[in-house]
Coordinates of C-alpha atoms in Angstrom, one line a residue:
X923 CA -38.8 16.2 -24.6
X924 CA -36.3 13.2 -24.4
X925 CA -34.0 13.6 -27.5
X926 CA -34.1 9.8 -28.2
X927 CA -37.7 9.5 -28.2
X928 CA -38.1 12.4 -30.7
X929 CA -35.8 10.4 -33.3
X930 CA -37.7 8.2 -35.8
X931 CA -36.9 4.8 -34.8
X932 CA -36.9 2.0 -37.6
X933 CA -38.9 -1.1 -36.7
X934 CA -38.3 -3.2 -40.0
X935 CA -34.9 -4.3 -41.0
X936 CA -36.1 -3.9 -44.8
X937 CA -35.8 -0.3 -44.3
X938 CA -32.3 -0.3 -44.5
X939 CA -29.7 -1.4 -46.9
X940 CA -26.4 -3.2 -46.2
X941 CA -23.4 -2.7 -48.3
X942 CA -22.7 -5.9 -50.0
X943 CA -19.0 -5.9 -48.9
X944 CA -20.2 -6.4 -45.7
X945 CA -21.3 -10.3 -44.6
X946 CA -24.4 -10.8 -42.7
X947 CA -22.5 -12.4 -39.7
X948 CA -20.0 -9.6 -39.1
X949 CA -23.2 -7.1 -39.3
X950 CA -25.0 -9.3 -36.6
X951 CA -22.0 -9.4 -34.3
X952 CA -21.7 -5.6 -34.4
X953 CA -25.3 -5.2 -33.8
X954 CA -25.2 -7.7 -30.7
X955 CA -22.2 -5.9 -29.3
X956 CA -24.0 -2.5 -29.5
X957 CA -27.1 -4.2 -27.8
X958 CA -24.6 -5.7 -25.0
X959 CA -23.1 -2.3 -24.5
X960 CA -26.3 -0.9 -23.6
X961 CA -27.6 -3.5 -21.5
X962 CA -24.5 -3.1 -19.5
X963 CA -25.1 0.8 -19.2
X964 CA -28.9 0.1 -17.9
X965 CA -27.2 -2.3 -15.5
X966 CA -24.9 0.2 -14.4
X967 CA -27.9 3.0 -13.9
X968 CA -29.8 0.5 -11.7
X969 CA -27.0 -0.8 -9.8
X970 CA -27.0 -0.4 -5.6
X971 CA -24.4 -0.9 -3.5
X972 CA -24.0 -4.8 -3.1
X973 CA -21.0 -7.0 -2.0
X974 CA -19.4 -6.9 -5.2
X975 CA -19.1 -3.0 -4.6
X976 CA -17.7 -3.5 -1.2
X977 CA -15.1 -5.7 -2.3
X978 CA -13.8 -3.5 -4.9
X979 CA -13.9 -0.7 -2.4
X980 CA -11.7 -2.8 0.0
X981 CA -9.6 -4.3 -2.6
X982 CA -8.4 -1.0 -4.3
X983 CA -8.5 0.9 -0.9
X984 CA -6.3 -1.3 0.7
X985 CA -3.8 -0.8 -2.0
X986 CA -4.0 2.8 -1.7
X987 CA -3.7 2.7 2.2
X988 CA -0.4 0.7 1.7
X989 CA 0.8 2.8 -1.0
X990 CA 0.5 6.1 1.1
X991 CA 1.6 4.6 4.3
X992 CA 5.0 2.9 2.6
X993 CA 5.6 6.3 0.9
X994 CA 4.9 8.8 3.8
X995 CA 6.5 6.6 6.5
X996 CA 10.1 7.6 4.9
X997 CA 9.3 10.9 6.5
X998 CA 9.0 10.0 9.9
X999 CA 11.9 7.3 9.7
X1000 CA 14.8 9.3 8.4
X1001 CA 14.9 11.4 11.5
X1002 CA 15.3 7.8 13.2
X1003 CA 18.0 6.7 10.8
X1004 CA 19.9 10.0 11.5
X1005 CA 20.2 9.1 15.1
X1006 CA 21.4 5.5 14.4
X1007 CA 23.9 6.0 11.7
X1008 CA 24.9 9.7 11.5
X1009 CA 25.6 10.9 14.8
X1010 CA 29.0 12.3 13.4
X1011 CA 26.7 14.6 11.2
X1012 CA 24.5 16.3 14.1
X1013 CA 22.0 13.2 14.1
X1014 CA 21.0 14.0 10.7
X1015 CA 21.0 12.3 7.0
X1016 CA 23.0 14.6 4.6
X1017 CA 20.6 16.3 2.6
X1018 CA 21.7 14.9 -0.8
X1019 CA 21.5 11.3 0.7
X1020 CA 18.2 11.7 2.4
X1021 CA 16.9 13.1 -1.3
X1022 CA 17.9 10.3 -3.0
X1023 CA 16.5 7.6 -0.6
X1024 CA 13.2 9.4 -0.5
X1025 CA 13.3 10.0 -4.4
X1026 CA 13.8 6.3 -5.3
X1027 CA 10.5 5.4 -4.5
X1028 CA 9.1 8.2 -6.8
X1029 CA 11.5 6.9 -9.7
X1030 CA 10.1 3.4 -9.4
X1031 CA 6.8 4.7 -9.0
X1032 CA 6.8 6.6 -12.5
X1033 CA 8.1 3.5 -13.8
X1034 CA 5.5 1.1 -12.6
X1035 CA 2.8 3.6 -13.5
X1036 CA 3.7 3.4 -17.4
X1037 CA 4.5 0.0 -17.5
X1038 CA 1.6 -1.4 -15.7
X1039 CA -0.6 1.5 -17.5
X1040 CA 0.2 0.1 -20.7
X1041 CA -0.1 -3.5 -19.7
X1042 CA -3.5 -3.2 -18.4
X1043 CA -4.6 -2.0 -21.9
X1044 CA -2.8 -4.7 -23.9
X1045 CA -3.3 -7.7 -21.4
X1046 CA -6.4 -6.6 -19.8
X1047 CA -7.0 -5.4 -16.2
X1048 CA -6.9 -9.3 -15.1
X1049 CA -3.1 -8.7 -14.3
X1050 CA -4.5 -6.9 -11.0
X1051 CA -2.6 -8.0 -8.4
X1052 CA 1.0 -8.5 -9.5
X1053 CA 1.6 -4.6 -8.6
X1054 CA 0.6 -5.5 -4.9
X1055 CA 3.0 -8.6 -5.0
X1056 CA 6.0 -6.4 -5.8
X1057 CA 4.7 -3.9 -2.8
X1058 CA 4.9 -6.6 -0.5
X1059 CA 8.2 -7.8 -1.4
X1060 CA 9.7 -4.3 -1.5
X1061 CA 8.2 -3.3 1.7
X1062 CA 9.6 -6.3 3.5
X1063 CA 13.2 -5.9 2.0
X1064 CA 13.2 -2.1 2.8
X1065 CA 12.5 -3.3 6.6
X1066 CA 15.2 -5.6 6.7
X1067 CA 18.1 -3.6 4.6
X1068 CA 21.4 -4.2 6.0
X1069 CA 25.0 -2.9 4.9
X1070 CA 28.0 -4.7 3.7
X1071 CA 31.2 -5.1 5.6
X1072 CA 32.9 -2.3 3.0
X1073 CA 30.9 -0.9 0.4
X1074 CA 26.9 -0.1 0.2
X1075 CA 25.4 1.1 3.4
X1076 CA 22.3 0.4 5.1
X1077 CA 20.6 3.7 3.0
X1078 CA 22.0 2.2 -0.1
X1079 CA 20.0 -0.9 0.2
X1080 CA 17.1 1.1 1.5
X1081 CA 17.1 3.0 -1.7
X1082 CA 17.4 0.2 -3.9
X1083 CA 14.4 -1.5 -2.3
X1084 CA 12.3 1.7 -2.2
X1085 CA 12.7 1.6 -5.8
X1086 CA 11.3 -1.8 -6.3
X1087 CA 8.6 -0.8 -3.9
X1088 CA 7.7 2.0 -5.9
X1089 CA 7.3 0.1 -9.1
X1090 CA 4.5 -1.7 -7.1
X1091 CA 3.0 1.4 -6.0
X1092 CA 3.1 3.0 -9.3
X1093 CA 1.5 0.0 -10.9
X1094 CA -1.5 0.4 -8.4
X1095 CA -2.7 4.0 -9.9
X1096 CA -3.9 3.1 -13.1
X1097 CA -5.0 -0.2 -12.3
X1098 CA -7.3 0.7 -9.3
X1099 CA -8.3 3.6 -11.1
X1100 CA -9.6 2.1 -14.3
X1101 CA -10.9 -1.0 -12.5
X1102 CA -12.9 1.1 -10.1
X1103 CA -14.1 3.3 -12.9
X1104 CA -15.4 0.4 -15.2
X1105 CA -17.1 -1.2 -12.4
X1106 CA -18.9 1.7 -11.1
X1107 CA -22.3 3.2 -12.2
X1108 CA -22.2 6.6 -13.5
X1109 CA -23.8 8.5 -10.8
X1110 CA -21.4 7.0 -8.1
X1111 CA -18.2 6.7 -10.1
X1112 CA -16.8 9.8 -8.8
X1113 CA -17.5 9.1 -5.3
X1114 CA -16.2 5.5 -5.5
X1115 CA -12.9 6.8 -6.9
X1116 CA -12.4 9.6 -4.4
X1117 CA -13.6 7.2 -1.9
X1118 CA -10.8 4.6 -2.9
X1119 CA -8.2 7.5 -3.0
X1120 CA -9.1 9.0 0.2
X1121 CA -7.5 5.7 1.8
X1122 CA -4.0 7.7 1.0
X1123 CA -5.2 9.9 3.8
X1124 CA -5.9 7.1 6.1
X1125 CA -2.7 5.6 5.3
X1126 CA -0.6 8.6 6.0
X1127 CA -2.1 9.0 9.3
X1128 CA -1.8 5.3 10.2
X1129 CA 1.9 6.1 9.4
X1130 CA 1.9 8.3 12.3
X1131 CA 0.1 6.5 14.6
X1132 CA 1.9 3.3 14.4
X1133 CA 5.0 5.3 14.7
X1134 CA 3.7 7.1 17.9
X1135 CA 2.3 3.6 19.4
X1136 CA 6.0 2.0 18.8
X1137 CA 8.1 4.8 20.2
X1138 CA 5.8 4.4 23.2
X1139 CA 6.6 0.5 23.4
X1140 CA 10.2 1.3 23.0
X1141 CA 10.4 4.5 25.1
X1142 CA 12.6 2.8 28.0
X1143 CA 14.9 1.1 25.6
X1144 CA 15.3 4.4 23.5
X1145 CA 16.0 6.3 26.7
X1146 CA 18.4 3.8 27.8
X1147 CA 20.3 3.4 24.4
X1148 CA 19.7 5.5 21.4
X1149 CA 20.3 2.7 19.2
X1150 CA 17.4 0.9 20.0
X1151 CA 15.7 3.3 17.4
X1152 CA 17.1 0.7 15.0
X1153 CA 14.3 -1.7 15.8
X1154 CA 11.8 1.0 15.6
X1155 CA 12.2 2.3 12.2
X1156 CA 12.4 -1.2 10.7
X1157 CA 8.9 -2.3 12.3
X1158 CA 7.5 1.1 11.0
X1159 CA 8.2 0.1 7.5
X1160 CA 7.7 -3.7 7.8
X1161 CA 4.1 -3.3 9.0
X1162 CA 2.7 -1.5 5.8
X1163 CA 3.0 -4.9 4.4
X1164 CA 0.1 -6.3 6.5
X1165 CA -2.7 -4.8 4.6
X1166 CA -1.4 -5.8 1.2
X1167 CA -0.9 -9.5 2.3
X1168 CA -4.4 -9.3 3.7
X1169 CA -6.0 -8.0 0.3
X1170 CA -3.7 -10.0 -2.5
X1171 CA -6.2 -12.7 -2.6
X1172 CA -8.8 -10.6 -3.7
X1173 CA -7.2 -8.7 -6.4
X1174 CA -5.9 -11.9 -8.3
X1175 CA -9.4 -13.4 -8.0
X1176 CA -11.0 -9.8 -9.6
X1177 CA -13.1 -10.6 -13.1
X1178 CA -12.3 -9.0 -16.1
X1179 CA -13.8 -5.5 -16.5
X1180 CA -17.2 -6.2 -18.4
X1181 CA -16.3 -3.0 -20.2
X1182 CA -12.9 -3.8 -21.5
X1183 CA -14.3 -7.4 -22.5
X1184 CA -16.8 -5.6 -24.7
X1185 CA -15.1 -2.4 -25.9
X1186 CA -11.6 -4.0 -26.4
X1187 CA -11.9 -7.8 -26.6
X1188 CA -15.3 -7.8 -28.2
X1189 CA -16.3 -10.9 -25.9
X1190 CA -20.0 -10.8 -24.8
X1191 CA -19.4 -14.4 -23.1
X1192 CA -16.9 -12.9 -20.8
X1193 CA -18.6 -9.7 -20.0
X1194 CA -21.4 -11.9 -19.2
X1195 CA -19.5 -13.9 -16.7
X1196 CA -18.1 -11.0 -15.0
X1197 CA -21.6 -9.4 -14.7
X1198 CA -22.8 -12.6 -13.0
X1199 CA -20.0 -12.3 -10.5
X1200 CA -21.0 -9.2 -9.0
X1201 CA -24.8 -10.3 -9.2
X1202 CA -26.1 -8.8 -12.8
X1203 CA -26.8 -10.5 -15.9
X1204 CA -27.4 -9.8 -19.5
X1205 CA -31.0 -10.3 -20.8
X1206 CA -30.7 -13.1 -22.9
X1207 CA -34.3 -13.1 -23.9
X1208 CA -33.4 -10.0 -25.7
X1209 CA -30.3 -11.9 -27.4
X1210 CA -30.1 -15.3 -27.4
X1211 CA -27.1 -15.7 -29.4
X1212 CA -24.0 -16.3 -27.7
X1213 CA -21.5 -14.4 -29.4
X1214 CA -17.4 -15.3 -29.3
X1215 CA -15.0 -12.9 -30.6
X1216 CA -13.0 -14.0 -33.4
X1217 CA -9.2 -14.0 -32.7
X1218 CA -7.9 -10.8 -34.0
X1219 CA -4.4 -9.4 -33.9
X1220 CA -4.4 -6.1 -31.8
X1221 CA -1.7 -3.4 -32.2
X1222 CA -2.1 -1.2 -28.9
X1223 CA 0.5 1.1 -29.9
X1224 CA -0.8 1.7 -33.1
X1225 CA -4.6 2.5 -31.7
X1226 CA -2.8 4.5 -29.2
X1227 CA -0.9 6.6 -31.7
X1228 CA -4.2 7.2 -33.8
X1229 CA -6.2 8.4 -31.1
X1230 CA -3.6 10.9 -29.5
X1231 CA -2.6 12.2 -32.8
X1232 CA -5.8 14.4 -32.8
X1233 CA -5.1 17.4 -30.8
X1234 CA -8.4 17.1 -29.2
X1235 CA -7.4 14.4 -27.5
X1236 CA -4.0 15.1 -26.8
X1237 CA -4.7 18.6 -25.4
X1238 CA -6.7 16.3 -22.6
X1239 CA -3.9 13.9 -22.0
X1240 CA -1.6 17.4 -21.7
X1241 CA -4.4 18.8 -19.3
X1242 CA -4.6 15.6 -16.9
X1243 CA -0.6 15.3 -17.0
X1244 CA 0.6 18.7 -16.6
X1245 CA -2.0 19.5 -13.8
X1246 CA -0.8 16.2 -12.1
X1247 CA 2.9 17.4 -12.6
X1248 CA 2.4 20.7 -10.8
X1249 CA 0.2 19.4 -8.0
X1250 CA 3.0 17.0 -7.1
X1251 CA 5.7 19.1 -6.7
X1252 CA 4.1 21.2 -3.8
X1253 CA 2.3 18.1 -2.5
X1254 CA 5.2 15.8 -2.1
X1255 CA 7.6 18.6 -1.7
X1256 CA 5.6 19.2 1.5
X1257 CA 4.5 15.6 2.3
X1258 CA 7.6 14.0 2.2
X1259 CA 9.2 16.9 4.4
X1260 CA 6.6 17.9 6.9
X1261 CA 9.2 17.2 9.6
X1262 CA 11.3 20.3 8.2
X1263 CA 8.1 22.6 8.6
X1264 CA 7.1 21.4 12.0
X1265 CA 10.9 21.8 13.3
X1266 CA 11.1 25.4 11.7
X1267 CA 8.3 26.5 13.7
X1268 CA 9.6 24.6 16.7
X1269 CA 7.4 21.9 17.7
X1270 CA 9.6 19.0 17.0
X1271 CA 12.8 20.7 17.7
X1272 CA 13.1 19.3 21.3
X1273 CA 16.3 18.5 23.4
X1274 CA 16.3 14.8 23.5
X1275 CA 16.1 12.3 20.4
X1276 CA 12.7 10.5 22.1
X1277 CA 11.0 13.8 22.1
X1278 CA 12.0 15.0 19.1
X1279 CA 10.6 12.0 17.4
X1280 CA 7.5 11.8 19.4
X1281 CA 6.4 15.5 18.8
X1282 CA 7.7 15.1 15.0
X1283 CA 4.8 12.0 14.7
X1284 CA 2.2 13.8 16.7
X1285 CA 2.9 16.9 14.4
X1286 CA 2.2 14.6 11.4
X1287 CA -1.2 13.5 13.1
X1288 CA -2.2 17.0 13.7
X1289 CA -1.8 18.1 10.0
X1290 CA -3.3 14.9 8.6
X1291 CA -6.4 14.8 11.0
X1292 CA -6.9 18.6 10.6
X1293 CA -6.1 19.0 6.9
X1294 CA -5.5 15.8 4.9
X1295 CA -8.1 13.4 5.9
X1296 CA -10.9 16.0 5.6
X1297 CA -9.9 17.1 2.6
X1298 CA -10.2 13.7 1.1
X1299 CA -13.5 13.1 2.4
X1300 CA -15.2 16.4 1.7
X1301 CA -14.1 15.3 -2.1
X1302 CA -16.2 12.2 -1.7
X1303 CA -18.9 14.2 -0.4
X1304 CA -19.0 16.9 -3.2
X1305 CA -17.3 15.1 -6.3
X1306 CA -21.0 14.4 -7.5
X1307 CA -22.5 17.5 -6.7
X1308 CA -20.0 20.5 -7.7
X1309 CA -17.9 18.3 -11.0
X1310 CA -14.4 17.1 -11.0
X1311 CA -13.0 20.4 -12.5
X1312 CA -14.7 23.0 -10.3
X1313 CA -13.3 21.2 -7.3
X1314 CA -9.8 21.1 -8.9
X1315 CA -9.8 24.7 -10.2
X1316 CA -10.8 25.8 -6.4
X1317 CA -8.1 23.7 -5.0
X1318 CA -5.2 25.2 -7.1
X1319 CA -6.8 28.8 -6.5
X1320 CA -6.7 28.4 -2.9
X1321 CA -3.6 26.7 -2.7
X1322 CA -2.1 29.8 -4.5
X1323 CA -3.4 32.0 -1.9
X1324 CA -2.4 30.3 1.1
X1325 CA 1.4 29.7 -0.2
X1326 CA 1.7 32.9 -0.9
X1327 CA 0.6 34.3 2.6
X1328 CA 2.9 31.4 4.2
X1329 CA 5.7 32.6 2.1
X1330 CA 5.2 36.4 2.7
X1331 CA 4.5 36.1 6.4
X1332 CA 6.7 33.3 7.2
X1333 CA 8.7 35.2 9.9
X1334 CA 6.1 36.9 11.6
X1335 CA 4.0 33.8 11.8
X1336 CA 6.7 31.8 13.0
X1337 CA 8.0 34.0 15.4
X1338 CA 4.6 35.5 16.6
X1339 CA 2.0 32.9 16.0
X1340 CA 2.9 29.2 15.4
X1341 CA -0.9 28.4 15.8
X1342 CA -1.6 30.7 13.0
X1343 CA 1.3 29.1 10.8
X1344 CA 0.1 25.5 11.6
X1345 CA -3.8 26.9 10.7
X1346 CA -2.7 28.1 7.4
X1347 CA -0.4 25.3 6.5
X1348 CA -3.1 22.5 7.7
X1349 CA -5.3 24.7 5.3
X1350 CA -3.2 24.2 2.2
X1351 CA -3.2 20.4 3.1
X1352 CA -6.9 20.5 3.1
X1353 CA -7.5 22.1 -0.1
X1354 CA -4.5 20.0 -1.9
X1355 CA -6.6 16.8 -0.7
X1356 CA -10.2 18.6 -1.4
X1357 CA -9.0 19.7 -4.6
X1358 CA -6.3 18.7 -7.5
X1359 CA -4.7 15.8 -5.4
X1360 CA -8.0 13.9 -5.4
X1361 CA -9.5 14.9 -8.9
X1362 CA -5.9 14.8 -10.9
X1363 CA -6.5 10.7 -10.0
X1364 CA -10.1 10.7 -10.7
X1365 CA -10.4 12.7 -14.3
X1366 CA -7.7 10.6 -16.3
X1367 CA -9.8 7.2 -15.2
X1368 CA -12.8 8.4 -16.8
X1369 CA -12.0 10.8 -19.8
X1370 CA -10.5 8.5 -22.2
X1371 CA -11.7 5.3 -24.0
X1372 CA -11.3 2.0 -22.7
X1373 CA -8.8 0.8 -25.1
X1374 CA -6.2 3.7 -23.9
X1375 CA -7.7 4.5 -20.2
X1376 CA -5.1 2.7 -18.5
X1377 CA -2.4 3.7 -20.5
X1378 CA -3.5 7.6 -20.2
X1379 CA -3.8 7.2 -16.7
X1380 CA -0.6 5.8 -16.2
X1381 CA 1.0 8.7 -18.3
X1382 CA -0.9 11.4 -16.1
X1383 CA 0.1 9.6 -13.0
X1384 CA 3.7 9.4 -14.2
X1385 CA 3.7 13.1 -15.1
X1386 CA 2.8 13.6 -11.2
X1387 CA 5.3 11.3 -9.9
X1388 CA 8.0 13.2 -12.5
X1389 CA 7.0 16.6 -10.1
X1390 CA 7.1 14.3 -7.1
X1391 CA 10.8 13.5 -8.2
X1392 CA 11.9 17.0 -8.8
X1393 CA 10.4 17.8 -5.1
X1394 CA 12.3 14.8 -3.7
X1395 CA 15.6 15.8 -4.9
X1396 CA 15.2 19.2 -5.1
X1397 CA 13.5 20.2 -1.9
X1398 CA 16.2 19.1 0.8
X1399 CA 18.8 21.1 -1.1
X1400 CA 16.9 23.9 -2.0
X1401 CA 15.5 24.7 1.5
X1402 CA 19.0 24.5 2.9
X1403 CA 20.3 27.4 0.3
X1404 CA 22.1 30.2 2.6
X1405 CA 22.2 27.9 5.8
X1406 CA 24.8 28.8 8.1
X1407 CA 24.5 25.8 10.4
X1408 CA 22.9 22.1 9.9
X1409 CA 19.1 22.1 10.1
X1410 CA 18.4 25.9 9.5
X1411 CA 16.3 25.8 6.1
X1412 CA 17.0 29.5 5.5
X1413 CA 15.3 29.3 2.1
X1414 CA 12.0 27.5 3.3
X1415 CA 9.9 30.7 2.9
X1416 CA 11.2 31.3 -0.6
X1417 CA 10.4 27.5 -1.4
X1418 CA 6.9 28.1 -0.2
X1419 CA 6.7 31.0 -2.6
X1420 CA 7.9 28.8 -5.7
X1421 CA 5.0 26.2 -4.7
X1422 CA 2.6 29.1 -5.0
X1423 CA 3.7 30.1 -8.7
X1424 CA 3.4 26.3 -9.2
X1425 CA -0.2 26.0 -8.0
X1426 CA -1.0 28.9 -10.4
X1427 CA 0.4 27.1 -13.4
X1428 CA -1.8 23.9 -12.3
X1429 CA -5.1 26.4 -12.4
X1430 CA -4.0 27.7 -15.7
X1431 CA -3.7 24.3 -17.3
X1432 CA -6.8 23.0 -15.5
X1433 CA -8.8 25.9 -17.1
X1434 CA -7.6 25.2 -20.6
X1435 CA -7.5 21.7 -21.2
X1436 CA -9.2 19.6 -18.4
X1437 CA -12.8 18.8 -19.2
X1438 CA -15.7 18.0 -16.9
X1439 CA -16.5 14.3 -16.7
X1440 CA -19.5 14.7 -13.9
X1441 CA -22.6 12.8 -15.0
X1442 CA -21.3 11.4 -18.1
X1443 CA -21.4 7.6 -19.0
X1444 CA -18.0 6.1 -19.9
X1445 CA -19.5 5.4 -23.2
X1446 CA -19.6 9.0 -24.2
X1447 CA -15.5 9.2 -24.4
X1448 CA -15.4 5.8 -26.4
X1449 CA -14.1 6.3 -30.0
X1450 CA -13.9 2.9 -31.6
X1451 CA -12.3 3.6 -35.1
X1452 CA -12.8 0.3 -37.5
X1453 CA -10.6 0.4 -40.8
X1454 CA -12.2 1.9 -43.7
X1455 CA -12.4 -1.4 -45.3
X1456 CA -14.6 -2.7 -42.3
X1457 CA -16.7 0.6 -41.9
X1458 CA -20.5 -0.1 -41.8
X1459 CA -23.1 2.5 -43.3
X1460 CA -26.8 2.2 -43.0
X1461 CA -29.0 4.0 -45.0
X1462 CA -32.3 4.0 -45.8
X1463 CA -33.8 2.3 -48.8
X1464 CA -34.2 4.5 -51.4
X1465 CA -32.4 7.4 -49.7
X1466 CA -28.7 8.2 -50.6
X1467 CA -28.3 11.3 -48.6
X1468 CA -24.9 10.9 -46.9
X1469 CA -25.8 12.8 -43.6
X1470 CA -28.7 10.7 -42.7
X1471 CA -27.7 8.7 -39.7
X1472 CA -29.3 6.1 -37.3
X1473 CA -28.8 5.9 -33.4
X1474 CA -27.4 3.1 -31.7
X1475 CA -30.9 2.2 -30.3
X1476 CA -31.9 1.8 -34.3
X1477 CA -29.4 -1.1 -34.2
X1478 CA -30.2 -2.8 -31.2
X1479 CA -34.0 -2.1 -31.7
X1480 CA -33.8 -4.8 -34.6
X1481 CA -31.9 -7.4 -32.4
X1482 CA -34.8 -7.4 -29.7
X1483 CA -36.8 -10.7 -29.9
X1484 CA -40.4 -10.7 -29.2
X1485 CA -40.3 -6.8 -28.8
X1486 CA -41.4 -4.2 -30.9
X1487 CA -39.4 -1.1 -31.8
X1488 CA -41.3 1.2 -29.8
X1489 CA -40.9 -0.7 -26.4
X1490 CA -37.1 -1.1 -27.5
X1491 CA -36.8 2.8 -27.9
X1492 CA -38.5 3.4 -24.8
X1493 CA -36.2 1.3 -22.9
X1494 CA -33.0 3.0 -24.2
X1495 CA -34.4 6.3 -23.4
X1496 CA -34.8 5.8 -19.8
X1497 CA -32.2 7.5 -18.0
X1498 CA -31.8 9.1 -14.2
X1499 CA -30.1 12.5 -13.3
X1500 CA -26.6 10.8 -13.3
X1501 CA -25.9 10.7 -17.0
X1502 CA -26.7 10.4 -20.5
X1503 CA -27.1 6.9 -22.2
X1504 CA -25.5 5.3 -25.3
X1505 CA -28.1 6.0 -27.5
X1506 CA -28.2 9.4 -26.8
X1507 CA -24.6 10.1 -26.5
X1508 CA -24.1 8.3 -30.1
X1509 CA -27.2 9.7 -31.8
X1510 CA -25.3 11.7 -34.4
X1511 CA -22.7 9.3 -34.8
X1512 CA -22.1 7.0 -37.9
X1513 CA -22.0 3.2 -36.8
X1514 CA -18.2 3.4 -38.5
X1515 CA -17.4 5.7 -35.3
X1516 CA -18.9 2.7 -32.9

């Protein structure tokens, strides 16, 4: 039997006694907001894919396409820069300089994730769009980087502008995640977030394809004069701004999230306006009063500390942060240095600069098409069937095994079976994306309440980026330990073994601290805490038992104009297979916890 229908529903407001210290208007305001939240949930469940859903996918997805393109294009253009500016160093950028240039974007991303994460909770989701503006500015200036006559080199300015670019990319993570999560229906939320995040794979693939096309266009010019590669690498980077420019208007015109409007701002009118933009509306026959929030000072930092000082919440944040941290060490260690692996197995180690660059890009396409892109879309397919936690555990487990194999059998595979090496390496890429790379993005956007969701996602993502920074700065130096000649990468097998140990640590953290959010409505993760002097307790007349509680439906049923309590209870208890409702979630909670 449905647990809600099995609950005794009060139909007469006289059955309740209100504390004298709580005025009637405040009581009615709380009731109205709770009723509105319930209506929002019902709309979520009935919602089908419409133009607004498609717009959300395009708007957020284009951002992640640009993010991935801009981050991973450096892996393809750095060898070109080596031919243009470092002919005296065997046409290779020194490892320490290359690590800094690659790592500056990650440093900027970490800062952007924290700043925009907290700003998204403090100022609301309507700041969406400013991060894309920073990305556009950073990308254009990366493509036009030059040197001073004396002093700062091209790579110095490139590193600076990649830092600025990274701030915009970092801001995209918490903002796109929370907006997509809060605009999605319960049963489609994971799929929507996975679909948007999958644009990372498409962006990575596009970077390689664009490089191949530009190399083909400039082939004769490059063969005639290798310095013409200076045009190619700048065009490769600059074209990354195109999708960002195309969607920036859509971002700036996104309405405020209705969940943020209700859960944080307590503004029914703004939530109603947002629902109307996407084709839904609250039923004003049920609630004819227009609730306008009173101006209240809100201290986000105090709310944040109050929520996470509890271990049951803090351990979830540690789980999402550490799992992302461990994942990104290996993910970016390989993703930013695929050319090293391809060169080590001889795929991109060719006699001429053009052939080397060409096969480097082709190898990137092979790895992306066979591993990365399928991994993203397998997550899209199975995320609502298997669950987030299950997929993350599977991904970490299989990556641990595959990196152990690559490390232990590195020389045998390299010397006797290049195809086998590529197959195992591609499988590792597959299960990073059909695994923790996708789920570490999705889970933090679901398992925290609205008032700290963007902040918590920003912290989790920044932790991951800290792992990427370690990989960016350390990988290039680590793989060259024991080298006897430039580009030998003698320590690569041991580095792959280190990645295996790190993947195992990610597995342990996931098992211990990461919860499952499959099928759960976002309201199940809410914990709105009212001050003791503002708390509201409802007790049946004549009954002083402190442990007797009433449901959210009991509150909202009293506000239904022209409907009896039975109809109201039936409507609230209606749910699909995709998740539990507000009433069921809070059945045993005091109103003071709402």
